XYZ file of C-alpha atoms in Angstrom:
404
model
C 44.923 3.941 -33.506
C 41.462 5.321 -32.808
C 39.637 3.461 -30.080
C 35.934 2.746 -30.573
C 33.537 4.958 -28.653
C 32.243 3.360 -25.465
C 28.741 1.933 -25.583
C 26.053 4.259 -24.242
C 25.259 3.571 -20.594
C 22.006 4.632 -18.938
C 23.032 5.765 -15.469
C 21.311 5.219 -12.164
C 20.035 8.265 -10.257
C 20.930 8.097 -6.580
C 21.425 10.588 -3.759
C 20.506 13.458 -6.046
C 22.827 12.698 -8.984
C 23.145 10.541 -12.088
C 25.769 7.873 -11.445
C 27.305 5.010 -13.444
C 27.799 1.531 -12.033
C 30.207 -1.332 -12.524
C 27.200 -3.666 -12.704
C 25.505 -3.306 -16.085
C 23.233 -5.222 -18.435
C 22.627 -4.849 -22.160
C 19.328 -3.439 -23.380
C 17.393 -5.301 -26.092
C 18.071 -4.254 -29.680
C 21.268 -3.763 -31.603
C 22.090 -0.302 -30.231
C 24.792 -1.455 -27.821
C 23.187 0.561 -25.035
C 23.657 -0.789 -21.519
C 21.839 -0.155 -18.272
C 23.601 0.500 -14.969
C 22.337 -1.567 -12.028
C 22.075 -0.797 -8.321
C 23.394 -3.705 -6.215
C 21.424 -4.589 -3.084
C 24.257 -3.511 -0.799
C 24.226 -0.071 -2.426
C 20.439 0.183 -2.112
C 20.726 -0.638 1.597
C 23.297 2.132 2.026
C 20.991 4.522 0.159
C 18.163 3.761 2.588
C 20.427 4.570 5.537
C 21.460 7.775 3.756
C 17.816 8.721 3.252
C 17.004 8.154 6.926
C 19.851 10.496 7.892
C 19.030 13.102 5.259
C 15.233 13.283 5.329
C 14.806 15.050 8.696
C 16.888 18.024 7.512
C 15.231 18.521 4.128
C 13.002 21.469 3.309
C 9.355 20.568 2.738
C 8.451 18.938 -0.555
C 7.126 21.390 -3.143
C 3.531 22.543 -2.853
C 1.298 22.239 -5.892
C 2.596 18.815 -6.896
C -0.148 18.296 -9.493
C 1.015 21.360 -11.460
C 4.601 20.120 -11.244
C 3.589 16.700 -12.547
C 1.674 18.175 -15.470
C 4.732 20.219 -16.373
C 6.870 17.077 -16.129
C 4.539 15.254 -18.515
C 4.823 18.095 -21.033
C 8.600 17.746 -20.888
C 8.413 13.947 -20.984
C 6.391 14.029 -24.194
C 8.032 16.879 -26.092
C 10.978 18.387 -24.216
C 14.729 18.012 -24.575
C 15.920 16.441 -21.332
C 19.258 15.326 -19.965
C 19.166 11.624 -19.167
C 22.228 10.457 -17.263
C 24.672 8.677 -19.544
C 22.712 9.477 -22.696
C 22.986 13.248 -22.667
C 20.364 15.600 -24.161
C 17.371 13.692 -25.520
C 14.579 15.306 -27.534
C 11.076 13.921 -27.855
C 11.975 12.561 -31.294
C 15.180 11.024 -29.891
C 13.086 9.325 -27.219
C 10.713 7.819 -29.766
C 13.608 6.607 -31.894
C 15.295 5.010 -28.890
C 12.102 3.244 -27.821
C 11.632 1.853 -31.323
C 15.220 0.610 -31.552
C 15.403 -0.967 -28.097
C 11.833 -1.939 -27.177
C 10.083 -2.069 -30.565
C 7.471 0.528 -29.595
C 6.216 2.465 -32.643
C 5.789 6.230 -32.368
C 1.951 6.137 -32.621
C 1.831 3.992 -29.493
C 4.267 6.301 -27.700
C 2.059 9.275 -28.537
C -1.074 7.449 -27.400
C 0.480 6.318 -24.129
C 1.763 9.831 -23.348
C -1.807 11.070 -23.722
C -3.088 8.308 -21.461
C -0.619 9.297 -18.735
C -1.941 12.855 -18.798
C -5.585 11.762 -18.804
C -5.109 9.406 -15.865
C -3.296 12.072 -13.855
C -5.912 14.748 -14.416
C -8.785 12.391 -13.556
C -7.249 10.991 -10.363
C -8.145 12.413 -6.977
C -5.246 14.239 -5.340
C -3.785 12.057 -2.565
C -2.855 13.261 0.904
C 0.971 13.565 1.157
C 2.836 11.546 3.780
C 6.424 10.792 4.798
C 6.802 7.350 3.204
C 9.678 6.233 1.013
C 7.862 4.483 -1.851
C 9.047 1.914 -4.380
C 7.494 1.482 -7.826
C 8.659 -1.620 -9.724
C 7.641 -1.293 -13.366
C 6.827 -3.799 -16.124
C 8.269 -3.791 -19.625
C 5.051 -4.100 -21.612
C 3.859 -0.459 -21.424
C 5.087 2.785 -19.949
C 1.551 3.854 -19.025
C 2.364 2.194 -15.705
C 4.526 5.276 -15.038
C 1.233 6.637 -13.738
C 2.072 4.771 -10.534
C 5.305 6.781 -10.269
C 3.363 10.017 -10.701
C 0.879 8.937 -8.043
C 3.633 8.135 -5.558
C 5.491 11.385 -6.273
C 2.270 13.237 -5.515
C 1.822 11.258 -2.295
C 5.215 10.242 -0.908
C 8.211 11.946 0.638
C 10.497 10.178 -1.846
C 10.185 7.557 -4.593
C 12.518 4.857 -5.820
C 11.769 3.755 -9.396
C 12.827 0.256 -10.439
C 12.426 -0.009 -14.231
C 12.109 -3.103 -16.344
C 15.335 -4.145 -18.017
C 13.353 -4.679 -21.219
C 12.275 -1.029 -21.322
C 13.976 1.307 -18.831
C 14.234 4.373 -21.094
C 10.773 5.757 -20.369
C 11.332 5.579 -16.606
C 14.741 7.264 -16.927
C 13.181 10.011 -19.051
C 10.380 10.559 -16.546
C 12.929 10.986 -13.759
C 14.742 13.553 -15.927
C 11.410 15.296 -16.602
C 10.567 15.452 -12.897
C 13.961 16.965 -12.158
C 13.553 19.540 -14.924
C 10.073 20.423 -13.640
C 11.452 21.168 -10.182
C 11.046 17.984 -8.133
C 13.891 17.910 -5.547
C 16.675 15.552 -6.712
C 17.085 13.898 -3.298
C 13.411 12.856 -3.358
C 13.615 10.663 -6.467
C 15.808 7.708 -7.408
C 16.172 5.579 -10.520
C 17.222 2.138 -9.300
C 17.538 -0.530 -11.990
C 18.002 -3.903 -10.335
C 17.707 -7.566 -11.198
C 14.640 -9.656 -10.432
C 16.336 -11.259 -7.448
C 16.864 -7.832 -5.884
C 13.152 -6.970 -5.873
C 12.505 -8.534 -2.489
C 15.377 -6.566 -1.013
C 14.086 -3.288 -2.406
C 10.646 -4.041 -0.977
C 12.232 -4.637 2.415
C 14.056 -1.308 2.236
C 11.028 0.841 1.425
C 7.849 1.786 3.262
C 5.266 1.431 0.509
C 5.522 -0.634 -2.666
C 3.710 -0.784 -6.002
C 4.838 -3.827 -7.979
C 3.811 -4.749 -11.522
C 4.348 -8.235 -12.891
C 2.961 -11.592 -13.880
C 2.356 -14.716 -11.895
C 6.074 -15.273 -11.329
C 6.495 -11.885 -9.670
C 3.338 -12.413 -7.636
C 4.741 -15.661 -6.274
C 8.084 -14.061 -5.393
C 6.821 -11.242 -3.157
C 5.197 -11.425 0.256
C 1.771 -9.847 0.596
C 1.457 -7.001 3.078
C -0.692 -3.965 3.752
C 2.065 -1.794 2.259
C 2.226 -3.738 -1.026
C 0.056 -3.088 -4.065
C 0.549 -5.898 -6.590
C -0.722 -5.276 -10.097
C -0.659 -8.557 -11.932
C -2.462 -10.255 -14.812
C -5.885 -8.888 -15.733
C -7.138 -11.960 -17.641
C -9.643 -9.734 -19.462
C -12.753 -11.383 -20.858
C -15.726 -10.290 -22.964
C -19.189 -11.795 -22.589
C -21.108 -12.074 -25.867
C -24.820 -12.849 -25.539
C -26.479 -15.395 -27.776
C -28.047 -13.773 -30.817
C -25.752 -10.724 -30.945
C -25.097 -9.669 -34.547
C -21.690 -10.977 -35.653
C -20.586 -7.767 -37.390
C -21.532 -5.689 -34.350
C -19.684 -8.079 -32.074
C -16.538 -7.877 -34.231
C -16.621 -4.064 -34.213
C -16.927 -4.094 -30.440
C -14.311 -6.767 -29.744
C -11.566 -5.793 -32.186
C -10.231 -2.769 -30.233
C -10.569 -4.618 -26.932
C -8.214 -7.285 -28.276
C -5.919 -5.331 -30.601
C -5.538 -1.875 -29.045
C -2.121 -1.047 -27.579
C -0.687 -4.073 -29.411
C -2.440 -6.320 -26.895
C 0.024 -5.325 -24.174
C -2.339 -4.044 -21.495
C -3.591 -6.191 -18.635
C -7.039 -4.850 -19.556
C -6.956 -6.271 -23.104
C -9.476 -9.029 -23.774
C -7.866 -12.480 -23.810
C -11.023 -14.583 -23.647
C -14.253 -14.143 -25.611
C -17.086 -16.058 -23.983
C -20.006 -16.652 -26.358
C -23.328 -17.865 -25.028
C -24.296 -19.258 -28.445
C -22.450 -20.948 -31.319
C -18.982 -19.391 -31.234
C -17.532 -20.424 -34.615
C -19.137 -17.713 -36.834
C -17.907 -14.924 -34.548
C -14.458 -16.485 -34.180
C -14.008 -16.829 -37.953
C -15.076 -13.230 -38.607
C -12.917 -11.858 -35.808
C -9.874 -13.818 -36.972
C -10.274 -12.388 -40.484
C -10.155 -8.845 -39.082
C -7.125 -9.603 -36.935
C -5.367 -10.941 -40.033
C -5.587 -7.477 -41.632
C -3.355 -5.886 -38.979
C 0.007 -5.387 -40.642
C 3.502 -5.792 -39.191
C 5.467 -2.659 -38.277
C 5.813 -0.050 -39.609
C 2.485 -0.610 -41.375
C 0.042 2.263 -40.754
C -3.322 1.561 -39.194
C -5.321 2.041 -36.011
C -3.774 -0.966 -34.246
C 0.030 -0.786 -34.595
C 2.006 -3.858 -33.601
C 5.196 -3.765 -31.598
C 8.489 -5.315 -32.653
C 10.387 -7.870 -30.577
C 14.042 -6.972 -30.033
C 15.357 -9.811 -27.857
C 16.509 -12.817 -29.906
C 13.950 -15.600 -29.823
C 11.419 -13.624 -27.792
C 8.873 -13.403 -30.614
C 9.068 -17.138 -31.216
C 8.715 -17.893 -27.491
C 5.692 -15.626 -27.179
C 3.939 -17.218 -30.153
C 4.846 -20.723 -29.023
C 3.221 -20.099 -25.630
C -0.141 -20.105 -27.425
C 0.556 -23.206 -29.507
C 1.818 -25.105 -26.455
C -1.455 -24.500 -24.615
C -3.724 -25.657 -27.430
C -5.558 -28.936 -26.934
C -7.090 -31.479 -29.345
C -10.140 -29.884 -30.937
C -8.813 -26.297 -30.713
C -8.432 -24.367 -33.981
C -6.071 -21.508 -34.709
C -8.212 -19.416 -37.064
C -5.792 -16.604 -37.868
C -4.016 -17.667 -41.039
C -0.734 -15.785 -41.209
C 2.560 -17.173 -39.938
C 2.839 -16.647 -36.174
C 5.990 -14.534 -36.556
C 6.655 -12.060 -39.384
C 9.377 -9.650 -40.358
C 8.422 -6.211 -41.577
C 10.078 -4.346 -44.469
C 12.921 -3.220 -42.200
C 13.532 -6.661 -40.740
C 11.544 -5.873 -37.587
C 10.237 -9.094 -36.050
C 6.651 -9.089 -34.768
C 4.113 -11.642 -33.614
C 0.926 -11.553 -35.633
C -2.422 -11.461 -33.821
C -3.660 -14.908 -32.811
C -7.208 -16.148 -32.374
C -8.026 -19.665 -31.198
C -11.467 -21.248 -31.221
C -11.496 -23.496 -28.172
C -12.974 -26.936 -28.729
C -15.156 -28.803 -26.309
C -13.124 -30.795 -23.821
C -13.739 -33.050 -20.841
C -12.560 -30.489 -18.257
C -14.943 -27.691 -19.215
C -14.133 -24.422 -20.978
C -13.261 -22.509 -17.801
C -10.293 -24.829 -17.135
C -8.676 -24.584 -20.551
C -5.031 -23.392 -20.342
C -5.643 -20.637 -22.914
C -8.366 -18.970 -20.840
C -6.920 -15.683 -19.610
C -3.505 -16.419 -21.121
C -1.550 -13.142 -21.363
C 1.005 -12.485 -24.088
C 2.600 -9.250 -25.397
C 0.641 -9.244 -28.664
C -3.054 -9.320 -29.640
C -4.489 -12.703 -28.725
C -7.885 -14.092 -27.774
C -9.396 -17.492 -27.170
C -13.052 -17.755 -28.195
C -15.085 -20.253 -26.219
C -18.722 -21.202 -25.947
C -19.813 -21.178 -22.322
C -22.901 -20.450 -20.277
C -24.012 -20.772 -16.676
C -21.379 -21.752 -14.078
C -18.580 -22.113 -16.667
C -19.090 -18.567 -18.002
C -19.376 -17.243 -14.463
C -16.125 -18.957 -13.480
C -14.248 -17.301 -16.358
C -15.660 -13.899 -15.425
C -14.862 -14.398 -11.743
C -11.230 -15.077 -12.651
C -10.913 -11.821 -14.609
C -10.114 -8.348 -13.347
C -11.676 -6.878 -16.489
C -15.076 -8.100 -17.631
C -16.644 -6.475 -20.698
C -20.248 -6.638 -21.874
C -21.682 -5.182 -25.087
C -22.426 -1.442 -24.844
C -26.168 -2.115 -25.112
C -25.897 -4.122 -21.893
C -23.595 -1.605 -20.224
C -19.840 -2.245 -20.202
C -18.529 -3.341 -16.813
C -14.874 -3.316 -15.820
C -13.262 -4.474 -12.587
C -9.858 -3.256 -11.558
C -7.558 -0.750 -13.264
C -5.176 -1.217 -16.227
């Protein structure tokens, strides 16, 4: 009798080698791929190992920026050996991301380019001897820029990927190794949410991505950089031409499938908001489900029920007087059965609490969504003050606070 082949297992990378683990978790999608996890007790032993090993290591490579650029070339196009998966080409990588995380190839290409642009535009940091942790989100792999920054700065880096999308982080580790970064100075440490606090306690500097739940679970310190919700908003002046406003707002809402913390979630109109909201909703309704071509590709949802939960989070926050102006069903299946959430636009009605206190203001979801609200004076200022990213029409000068 022929036994079935074992399910693919993405290994951890610890102490300079790819290693399996008895603790594993399934990746989203129907691929059967699993992810090895690093238990807290093992991470603690790895920190002790690093403290013993670091003093005897040769210096980290000079010219780290050149090494990182080479790693990004390999990440985007090269054939790399990812522990447990074997050789993986650039096309294999894109296929795997589509099957497990629902990321279409055009977004993968765009995000690879954004990683390179961010790296080349960033000032070179001064290297130090810290052991850094980067805990990544699952919404976009452009946050791998934080890994690149810490590799350029730190003596060693531990990378904690998101369970929802660990493949890009594993591939970047493989690319860094292939480009010549010393194996003992990088680690790929998948771990559950409960282990995050332990990993923070074991490392010297920490960059943590996540929403409000993650923010509440970690203790603020000078060594912690927390990158949470952006609550992006756009301020539309009274009298702005509706067609011009739609052209300006559409990419701010729909680009990158609405997954960035810098995407606009709230449109604040100083005048009557309904005409703009209706026109903007009509444009959002033209964005097709995957794999439909177009400038604003949507992502697919691979975890059962996740698309429905994401869409329902908007409906649950609507109040009497609010109007959902996008007309398609909230959740659609594409020609290949790929489930996506269609873009949503809600026109917020007038309520007793004021527009700045509405539960949809700044609400972040992993698909294009915006709430359009009429507000001026203190209410508009309060919405802007609660946003890391504030956009004004180009004629007024576009202002942004924070970084994606």
